[in-house]
Short mmCIF file of N, CA and C in Angstrom, two decimals:
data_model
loop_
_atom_site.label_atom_id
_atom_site.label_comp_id
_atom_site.label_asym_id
_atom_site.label_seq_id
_atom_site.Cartn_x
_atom_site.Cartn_y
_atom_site.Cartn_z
N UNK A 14 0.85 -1.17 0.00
CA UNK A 14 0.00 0.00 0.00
C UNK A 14 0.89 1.23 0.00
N UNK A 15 0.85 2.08 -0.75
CA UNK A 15 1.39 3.44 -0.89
C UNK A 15 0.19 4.51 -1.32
N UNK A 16 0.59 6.10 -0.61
CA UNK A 16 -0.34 7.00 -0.98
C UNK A 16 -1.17 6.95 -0.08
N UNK A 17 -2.41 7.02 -0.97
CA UNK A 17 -3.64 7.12 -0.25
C UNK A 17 -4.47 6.01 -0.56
N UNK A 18 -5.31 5.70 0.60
CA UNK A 18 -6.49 4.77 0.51
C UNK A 18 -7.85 5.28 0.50
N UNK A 19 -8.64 5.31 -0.51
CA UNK A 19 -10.14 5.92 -1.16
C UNK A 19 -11.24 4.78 -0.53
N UNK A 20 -11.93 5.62 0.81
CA UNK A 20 -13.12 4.63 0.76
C UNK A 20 -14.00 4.93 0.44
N UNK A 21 -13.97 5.99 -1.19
CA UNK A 21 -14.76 5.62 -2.08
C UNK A 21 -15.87 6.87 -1.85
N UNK A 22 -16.28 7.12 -3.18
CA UNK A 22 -17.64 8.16 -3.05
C UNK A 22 -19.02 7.07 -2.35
N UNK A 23 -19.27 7.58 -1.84
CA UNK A 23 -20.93 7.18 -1.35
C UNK A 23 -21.73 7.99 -1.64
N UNK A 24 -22.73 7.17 -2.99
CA UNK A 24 -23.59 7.96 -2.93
C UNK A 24 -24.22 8.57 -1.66
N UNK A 25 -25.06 10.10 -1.34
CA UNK A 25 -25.16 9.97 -0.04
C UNK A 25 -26.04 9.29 0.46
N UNK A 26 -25.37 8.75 1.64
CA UNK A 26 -25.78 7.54 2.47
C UNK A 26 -25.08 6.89 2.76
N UNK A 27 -24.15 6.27 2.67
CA UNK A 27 -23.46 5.08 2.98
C UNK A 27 -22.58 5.28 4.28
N UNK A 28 -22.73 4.78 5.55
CA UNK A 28 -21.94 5.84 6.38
C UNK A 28 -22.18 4.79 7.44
N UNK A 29 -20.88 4.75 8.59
CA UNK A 29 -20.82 4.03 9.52
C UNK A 29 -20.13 4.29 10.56
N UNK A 30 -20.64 4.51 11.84
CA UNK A 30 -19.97 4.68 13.25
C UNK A 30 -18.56 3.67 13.09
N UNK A 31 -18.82 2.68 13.18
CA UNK A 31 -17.72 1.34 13.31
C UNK A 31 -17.10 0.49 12.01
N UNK A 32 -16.44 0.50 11.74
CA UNK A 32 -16.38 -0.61 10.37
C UNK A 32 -17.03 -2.08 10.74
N UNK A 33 -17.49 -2.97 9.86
CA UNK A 33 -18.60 -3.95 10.14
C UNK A 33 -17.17 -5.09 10.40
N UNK A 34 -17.75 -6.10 11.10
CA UNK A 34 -17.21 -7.28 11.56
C UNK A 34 -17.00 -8.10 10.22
N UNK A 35 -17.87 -8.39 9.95
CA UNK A 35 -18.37 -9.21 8.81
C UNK A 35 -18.86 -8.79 7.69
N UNK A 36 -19.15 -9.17 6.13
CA UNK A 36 -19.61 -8.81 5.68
C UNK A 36 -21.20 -8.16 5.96
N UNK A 37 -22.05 -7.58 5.29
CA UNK A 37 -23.59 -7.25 5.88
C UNK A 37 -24.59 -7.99 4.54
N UNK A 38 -25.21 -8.48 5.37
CA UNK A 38 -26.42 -8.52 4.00
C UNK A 38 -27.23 -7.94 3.52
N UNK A 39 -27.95 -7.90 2.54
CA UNK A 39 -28.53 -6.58 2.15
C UNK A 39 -29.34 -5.91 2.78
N UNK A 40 -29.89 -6.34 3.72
CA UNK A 40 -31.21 -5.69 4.54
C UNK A 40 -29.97 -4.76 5.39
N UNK A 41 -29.17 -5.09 5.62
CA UNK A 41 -28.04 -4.14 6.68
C UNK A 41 -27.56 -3.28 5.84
N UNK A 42 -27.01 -3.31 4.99
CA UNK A 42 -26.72 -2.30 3.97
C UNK A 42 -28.03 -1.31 3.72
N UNK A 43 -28.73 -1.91 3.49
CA UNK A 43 -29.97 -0.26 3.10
C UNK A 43 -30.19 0.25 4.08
N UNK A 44 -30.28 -0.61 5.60
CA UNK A 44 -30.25 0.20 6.78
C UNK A 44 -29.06 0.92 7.00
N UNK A 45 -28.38 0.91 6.82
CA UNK A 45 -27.02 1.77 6.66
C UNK A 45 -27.41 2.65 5.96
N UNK A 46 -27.44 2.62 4.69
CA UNK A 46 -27.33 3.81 3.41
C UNK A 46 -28.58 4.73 3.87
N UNK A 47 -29.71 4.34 4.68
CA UNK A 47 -30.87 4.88 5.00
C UNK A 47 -30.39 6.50 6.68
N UNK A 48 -29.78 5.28 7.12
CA UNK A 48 -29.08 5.81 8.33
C UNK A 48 -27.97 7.40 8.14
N UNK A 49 -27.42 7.23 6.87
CA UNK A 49 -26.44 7.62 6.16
C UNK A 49 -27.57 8.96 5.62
N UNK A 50 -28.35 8.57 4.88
CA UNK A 50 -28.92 9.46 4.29
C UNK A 50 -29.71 10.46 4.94
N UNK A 51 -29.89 10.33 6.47
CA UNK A 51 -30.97 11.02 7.17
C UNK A 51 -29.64 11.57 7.81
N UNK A 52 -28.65 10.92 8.26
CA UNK A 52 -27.27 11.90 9.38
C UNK A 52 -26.58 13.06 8.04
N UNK A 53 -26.66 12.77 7.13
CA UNK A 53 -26.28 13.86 5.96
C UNK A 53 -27.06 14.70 5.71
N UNK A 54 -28.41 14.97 5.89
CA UNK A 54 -29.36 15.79 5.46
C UNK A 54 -28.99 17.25 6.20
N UNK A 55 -28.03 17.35 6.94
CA UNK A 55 -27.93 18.78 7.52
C UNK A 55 -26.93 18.89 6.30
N UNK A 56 -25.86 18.56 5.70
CA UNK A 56 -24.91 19.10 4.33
C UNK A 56 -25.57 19.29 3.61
N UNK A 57 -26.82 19.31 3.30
CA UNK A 57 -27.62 19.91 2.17
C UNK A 57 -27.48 21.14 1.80
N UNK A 58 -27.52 21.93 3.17
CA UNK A 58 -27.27 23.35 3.17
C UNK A 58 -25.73 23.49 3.67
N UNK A 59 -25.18 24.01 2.60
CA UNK A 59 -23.28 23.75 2.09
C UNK A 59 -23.06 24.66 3.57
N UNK A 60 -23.75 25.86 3.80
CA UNK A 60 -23.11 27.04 5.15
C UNK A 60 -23.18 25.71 6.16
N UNK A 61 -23.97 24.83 6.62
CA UNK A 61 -23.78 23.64 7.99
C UNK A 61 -22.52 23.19 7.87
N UNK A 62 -22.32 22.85 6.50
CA UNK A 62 -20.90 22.05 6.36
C UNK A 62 -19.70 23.24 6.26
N UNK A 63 -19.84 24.31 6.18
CA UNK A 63 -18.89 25.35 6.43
C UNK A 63 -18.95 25.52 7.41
N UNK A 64 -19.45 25.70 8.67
CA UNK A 64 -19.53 25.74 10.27
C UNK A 64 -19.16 24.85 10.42
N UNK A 65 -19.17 23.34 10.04
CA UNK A 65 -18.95 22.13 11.01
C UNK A 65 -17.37 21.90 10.57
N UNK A 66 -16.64 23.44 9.64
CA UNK A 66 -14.94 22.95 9.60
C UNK A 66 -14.88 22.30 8.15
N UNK A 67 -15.59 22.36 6.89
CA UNK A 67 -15.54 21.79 6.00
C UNK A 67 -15.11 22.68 5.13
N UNK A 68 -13.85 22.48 4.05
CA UNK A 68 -13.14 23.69 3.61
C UNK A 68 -13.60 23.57 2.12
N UNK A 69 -13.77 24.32 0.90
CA UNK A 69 -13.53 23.46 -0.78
C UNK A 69 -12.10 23.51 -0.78
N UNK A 70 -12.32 22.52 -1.77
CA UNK A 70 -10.59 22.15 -2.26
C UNK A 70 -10.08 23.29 -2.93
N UNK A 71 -9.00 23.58 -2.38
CA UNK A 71 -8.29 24.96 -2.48
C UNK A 71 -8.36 24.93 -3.98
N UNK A 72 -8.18 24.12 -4.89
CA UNK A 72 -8.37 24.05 -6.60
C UNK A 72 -10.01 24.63 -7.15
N UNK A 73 -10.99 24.05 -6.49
CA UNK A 73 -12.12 24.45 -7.07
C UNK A 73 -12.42 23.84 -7.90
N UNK A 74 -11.83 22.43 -8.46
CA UNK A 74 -11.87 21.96 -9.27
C UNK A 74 -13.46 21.14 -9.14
N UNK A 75 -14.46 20.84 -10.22
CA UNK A 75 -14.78 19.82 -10.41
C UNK A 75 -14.38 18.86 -10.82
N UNK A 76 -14.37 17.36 -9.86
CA UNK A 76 -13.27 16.69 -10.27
C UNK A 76 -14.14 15.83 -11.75
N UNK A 77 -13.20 15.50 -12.57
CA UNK A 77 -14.31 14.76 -13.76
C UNK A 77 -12.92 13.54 -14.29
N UNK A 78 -13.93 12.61 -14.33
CA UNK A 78 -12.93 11.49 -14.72
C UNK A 78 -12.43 11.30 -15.80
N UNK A 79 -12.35 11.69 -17.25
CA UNK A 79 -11.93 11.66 -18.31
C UNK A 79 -10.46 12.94 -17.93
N UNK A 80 -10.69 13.69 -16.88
CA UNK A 80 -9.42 14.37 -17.00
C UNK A 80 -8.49 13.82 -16.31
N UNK A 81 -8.71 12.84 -15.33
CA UNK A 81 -7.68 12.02 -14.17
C UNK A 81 -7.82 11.00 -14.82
N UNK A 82 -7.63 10.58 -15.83
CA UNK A 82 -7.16 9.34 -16.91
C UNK A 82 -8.03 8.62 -16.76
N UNK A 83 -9.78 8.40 -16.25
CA UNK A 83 -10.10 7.34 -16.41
C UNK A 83 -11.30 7.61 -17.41
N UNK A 84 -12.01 6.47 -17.49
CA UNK A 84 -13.07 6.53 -18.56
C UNK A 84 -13.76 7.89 -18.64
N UNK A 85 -14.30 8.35 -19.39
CA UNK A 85 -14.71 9.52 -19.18
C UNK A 85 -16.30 9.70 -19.33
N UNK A 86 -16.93 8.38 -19.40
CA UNK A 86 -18.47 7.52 -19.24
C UNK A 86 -18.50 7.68 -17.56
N UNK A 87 -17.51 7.51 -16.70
CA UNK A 87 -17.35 7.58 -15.56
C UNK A 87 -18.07 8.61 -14.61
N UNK A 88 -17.71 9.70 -15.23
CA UNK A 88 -18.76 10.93 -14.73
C UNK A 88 -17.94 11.97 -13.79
N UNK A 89 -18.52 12.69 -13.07
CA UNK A 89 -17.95 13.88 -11.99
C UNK A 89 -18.22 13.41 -10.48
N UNK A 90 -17.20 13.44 -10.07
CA UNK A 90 -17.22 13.74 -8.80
C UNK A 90 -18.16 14.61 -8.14
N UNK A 91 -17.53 16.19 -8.45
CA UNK A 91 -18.45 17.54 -7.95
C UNK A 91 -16.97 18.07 -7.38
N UNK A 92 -17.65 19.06 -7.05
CA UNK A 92 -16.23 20.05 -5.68
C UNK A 92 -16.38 19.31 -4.55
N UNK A 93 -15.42 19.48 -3.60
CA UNK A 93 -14.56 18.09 -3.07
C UNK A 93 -14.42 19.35 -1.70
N UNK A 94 -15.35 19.39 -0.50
CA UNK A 94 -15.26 19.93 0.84
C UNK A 94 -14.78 19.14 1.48
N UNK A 95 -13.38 19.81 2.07
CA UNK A 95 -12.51 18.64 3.10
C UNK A 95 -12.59 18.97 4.65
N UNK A 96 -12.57 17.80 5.45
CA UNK A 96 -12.01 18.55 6.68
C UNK A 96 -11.12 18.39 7.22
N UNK A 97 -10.20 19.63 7.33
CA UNK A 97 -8.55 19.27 7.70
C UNK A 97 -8.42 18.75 8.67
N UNK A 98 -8.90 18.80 9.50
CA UNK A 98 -8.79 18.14 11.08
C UNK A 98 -9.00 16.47 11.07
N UNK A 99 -9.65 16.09 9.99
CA UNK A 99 -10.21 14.39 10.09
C UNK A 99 -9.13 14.11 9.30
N UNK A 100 -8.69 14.86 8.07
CA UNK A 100 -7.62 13.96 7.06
C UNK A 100 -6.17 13.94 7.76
N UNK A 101 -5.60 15.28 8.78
CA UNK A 101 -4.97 15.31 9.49
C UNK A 101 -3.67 15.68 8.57
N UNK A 102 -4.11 16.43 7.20
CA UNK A 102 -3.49 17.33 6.47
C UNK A 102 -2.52 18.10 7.12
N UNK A 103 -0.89 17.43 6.06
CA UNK A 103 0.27 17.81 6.40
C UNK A 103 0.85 18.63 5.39
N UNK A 104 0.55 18.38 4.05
CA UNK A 104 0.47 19.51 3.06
C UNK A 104 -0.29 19.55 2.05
N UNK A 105 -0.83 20.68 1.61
CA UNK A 105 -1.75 20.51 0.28
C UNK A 105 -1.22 21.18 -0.80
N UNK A 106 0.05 21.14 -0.95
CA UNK A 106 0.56 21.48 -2.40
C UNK A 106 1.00 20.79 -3.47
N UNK A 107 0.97 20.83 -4.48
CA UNK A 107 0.97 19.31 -5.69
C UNK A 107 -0.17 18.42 -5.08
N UNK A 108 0.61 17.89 -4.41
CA UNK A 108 0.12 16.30 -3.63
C UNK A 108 -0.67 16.56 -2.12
N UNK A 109 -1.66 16.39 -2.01
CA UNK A 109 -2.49 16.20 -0.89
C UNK A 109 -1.52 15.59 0.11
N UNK A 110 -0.89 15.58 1.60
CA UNK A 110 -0.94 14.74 1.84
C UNK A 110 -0.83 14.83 3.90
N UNK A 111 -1.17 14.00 4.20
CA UNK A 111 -1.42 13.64 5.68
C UNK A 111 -0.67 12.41 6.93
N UNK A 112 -1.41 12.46 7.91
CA UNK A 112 -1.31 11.72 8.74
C UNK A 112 -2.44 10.71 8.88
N UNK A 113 -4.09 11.47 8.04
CA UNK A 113 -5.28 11.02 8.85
C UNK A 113 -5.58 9.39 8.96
N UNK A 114 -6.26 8.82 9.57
CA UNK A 114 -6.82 7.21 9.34
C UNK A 114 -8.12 7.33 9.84
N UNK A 115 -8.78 8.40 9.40
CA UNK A 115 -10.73 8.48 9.74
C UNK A 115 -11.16 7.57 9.26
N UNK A 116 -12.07 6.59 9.26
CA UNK A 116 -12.85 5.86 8.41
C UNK A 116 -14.29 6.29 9.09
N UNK A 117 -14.60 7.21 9.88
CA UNK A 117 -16.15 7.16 10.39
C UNK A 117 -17.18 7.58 9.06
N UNK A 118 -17.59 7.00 8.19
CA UNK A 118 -18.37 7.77 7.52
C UNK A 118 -19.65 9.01 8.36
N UNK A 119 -20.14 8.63 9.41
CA UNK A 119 -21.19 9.48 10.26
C UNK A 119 -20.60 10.59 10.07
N UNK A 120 -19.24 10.76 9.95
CA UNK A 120 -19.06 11.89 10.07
C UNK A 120 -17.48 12.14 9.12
N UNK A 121 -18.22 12.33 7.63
CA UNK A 121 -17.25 11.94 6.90
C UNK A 121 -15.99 13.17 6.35
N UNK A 122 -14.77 12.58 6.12
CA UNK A 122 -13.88 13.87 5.88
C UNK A 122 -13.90 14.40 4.87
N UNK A 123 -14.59 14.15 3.71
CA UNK A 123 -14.99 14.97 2.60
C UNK A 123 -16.66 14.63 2.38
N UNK A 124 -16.69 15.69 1.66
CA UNK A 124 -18.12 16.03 1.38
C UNK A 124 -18.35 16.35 -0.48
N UNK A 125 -19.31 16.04 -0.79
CA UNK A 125 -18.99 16.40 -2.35
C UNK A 125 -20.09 17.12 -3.29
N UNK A 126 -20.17 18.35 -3.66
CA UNK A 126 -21.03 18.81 -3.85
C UNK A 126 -21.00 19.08 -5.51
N UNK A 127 -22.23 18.96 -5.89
CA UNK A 127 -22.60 19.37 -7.53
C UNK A 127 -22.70 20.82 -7.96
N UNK A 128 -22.01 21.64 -8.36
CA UNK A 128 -22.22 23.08 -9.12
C UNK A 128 -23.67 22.94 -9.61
N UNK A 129 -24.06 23.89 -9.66
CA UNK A 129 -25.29 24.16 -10.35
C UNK A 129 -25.56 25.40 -11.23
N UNK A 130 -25.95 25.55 -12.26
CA UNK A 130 -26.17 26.87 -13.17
C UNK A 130 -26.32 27.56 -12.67
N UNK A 131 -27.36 27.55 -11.73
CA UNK A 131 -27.76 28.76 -10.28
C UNK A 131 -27.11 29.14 -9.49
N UNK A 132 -25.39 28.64 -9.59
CA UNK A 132 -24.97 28.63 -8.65
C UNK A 132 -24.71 28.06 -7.16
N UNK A 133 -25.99 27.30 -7.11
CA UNK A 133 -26.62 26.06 -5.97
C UNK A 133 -25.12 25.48 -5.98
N UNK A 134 -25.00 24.88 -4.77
CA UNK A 134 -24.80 23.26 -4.78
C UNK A 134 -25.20 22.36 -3.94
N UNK A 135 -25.50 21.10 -4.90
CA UNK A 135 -25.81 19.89 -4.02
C UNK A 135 -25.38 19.09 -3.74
N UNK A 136 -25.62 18.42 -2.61
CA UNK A 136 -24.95 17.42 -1.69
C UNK A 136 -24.77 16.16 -2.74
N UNK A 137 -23.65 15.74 -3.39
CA UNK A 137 -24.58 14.29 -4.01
C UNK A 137 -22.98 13.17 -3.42
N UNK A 138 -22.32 13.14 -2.43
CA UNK A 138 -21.67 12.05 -1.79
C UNK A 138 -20.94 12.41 -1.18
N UNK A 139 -20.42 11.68 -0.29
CA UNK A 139 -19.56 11.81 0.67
C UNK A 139 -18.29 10.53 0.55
N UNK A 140 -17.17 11.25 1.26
CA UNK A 140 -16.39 10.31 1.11
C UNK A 140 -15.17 10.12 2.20
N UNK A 141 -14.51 9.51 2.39
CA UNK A 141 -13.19 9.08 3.62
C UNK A 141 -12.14 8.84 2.82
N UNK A 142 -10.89 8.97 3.52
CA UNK A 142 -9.68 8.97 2.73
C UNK A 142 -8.57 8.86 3.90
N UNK A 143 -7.79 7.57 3.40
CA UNK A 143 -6.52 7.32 4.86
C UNK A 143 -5.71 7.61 3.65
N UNK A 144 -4.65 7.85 4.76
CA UNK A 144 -3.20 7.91 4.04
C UNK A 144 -2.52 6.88 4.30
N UNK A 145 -2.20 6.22 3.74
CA UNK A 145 -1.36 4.88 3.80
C UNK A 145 -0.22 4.38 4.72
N UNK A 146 0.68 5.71 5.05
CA UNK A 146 1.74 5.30 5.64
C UNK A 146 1.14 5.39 6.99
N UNK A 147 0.17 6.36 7.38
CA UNK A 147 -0.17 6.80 8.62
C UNK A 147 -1.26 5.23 9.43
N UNK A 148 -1.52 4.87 8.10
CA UNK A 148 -2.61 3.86 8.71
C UNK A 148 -2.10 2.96 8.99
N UNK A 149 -0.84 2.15 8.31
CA UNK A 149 0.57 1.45 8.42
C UNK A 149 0.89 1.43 9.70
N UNK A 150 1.25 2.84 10.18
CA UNK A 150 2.32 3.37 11.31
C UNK A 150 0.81 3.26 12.62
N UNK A 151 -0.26 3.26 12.05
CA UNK A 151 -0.71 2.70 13.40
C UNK A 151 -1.39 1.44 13.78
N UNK A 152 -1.17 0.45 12.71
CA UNK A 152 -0.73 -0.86 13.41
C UNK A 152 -1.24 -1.82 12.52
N UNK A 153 -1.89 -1.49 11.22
CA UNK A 153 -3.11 -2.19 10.47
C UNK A 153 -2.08 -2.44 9.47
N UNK A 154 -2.17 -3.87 8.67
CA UNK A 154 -1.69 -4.72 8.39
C UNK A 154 -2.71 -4.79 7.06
N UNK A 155 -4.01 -4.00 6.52
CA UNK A 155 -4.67 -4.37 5.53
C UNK A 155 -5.50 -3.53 5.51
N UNK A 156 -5.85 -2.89 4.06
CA UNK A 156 -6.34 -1.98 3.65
C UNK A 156 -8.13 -1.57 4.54
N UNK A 157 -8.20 -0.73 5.06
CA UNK A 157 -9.70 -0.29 5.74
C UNK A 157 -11.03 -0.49 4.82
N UNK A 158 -12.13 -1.37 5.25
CA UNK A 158 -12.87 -1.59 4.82
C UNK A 158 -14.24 -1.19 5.26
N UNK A 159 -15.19 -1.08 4.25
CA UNK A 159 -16.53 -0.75 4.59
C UNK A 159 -17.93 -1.50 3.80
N UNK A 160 -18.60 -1.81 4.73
CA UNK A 160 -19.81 -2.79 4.41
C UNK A 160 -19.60 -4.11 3.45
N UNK A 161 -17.84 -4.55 3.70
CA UNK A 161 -17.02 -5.78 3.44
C UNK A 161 -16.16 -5.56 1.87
N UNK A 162 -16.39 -4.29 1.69
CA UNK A 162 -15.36 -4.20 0.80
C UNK A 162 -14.04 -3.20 1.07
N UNK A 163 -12.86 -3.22 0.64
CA UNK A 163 -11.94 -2.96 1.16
C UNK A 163 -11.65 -1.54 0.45
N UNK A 164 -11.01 -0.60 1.10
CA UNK A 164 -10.89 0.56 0.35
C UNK A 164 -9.74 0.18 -0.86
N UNK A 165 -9.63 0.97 -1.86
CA UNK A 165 -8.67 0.86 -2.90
C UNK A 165 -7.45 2.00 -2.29
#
């Protein structure tokens, strides 16, 4: 493992106090994503998530996947609200990079919002992000997982 470990956009919803023991079966999973979707409903309104310490990515970028080399059927991310305190951000120049090992989705370290013509934006996922060496250096032996799949 090097870099960073992505546990992944969630659509919103997907979100967990604890990482699961075991895999979940599906009735646990929608109770999750359900759970997920009602503890996110205050990021709707982007100023909550600016009070609760949530920054945009100093780029402004919408992130879109045909420009970060992948398919470009793939789609957009959105703008990318971080919180420095959960990723445990050591520098953000070129390269993102940290100490953090958050995996709480309840209370997740990025947030991801859709531009809108109007200017709006909307909430459409959330997401967690370890840094590899940091998660290493505190004692874990295998990549952090959620609702039995493993982060990339």
């Amino acid at each position: 493992m090097s870099g960073i470990l992505r546990g992944g956009v969630l659509a919103i919803g997907l979100a967990a106090a604890a990482l699961p023991a075991a895999p979940l079966v599906a009735d646990d999973t929608e109770a999750m994503i359900e759970t997920l979707r009602t503890a996110m409903q205050r990021f709707e309104d982007i100023n909550v998530a600016l009070a609760e310490g949530y920054v945009p990515d100093p780029s402004g970028e919408c992130v879109k996947a045909g420009a970060h080399g992948l398919p470009p059927e793939l789609g957009h991310m959105g703008i990318h609200y971080l919180r420095p305190d959960l990723l445990g951000l050591t520098t953000t120049e070129l390269r993102v990079n940290g100490n953090g090992t958050h995996t709480d989705f309840m209370t997740p370290a990025i947030l991801l919002y859709e531009p809108q013509a109007d200017g709006a934006m909307v909430l459409v996922g959330i997401e967690n992000l370890v840094f590899a060496r940091a998660w290493q250096e505190a004692g874990h032996s295998e990549p952090p997982s959620f609702l039995g799949r493993r982060w990339d």
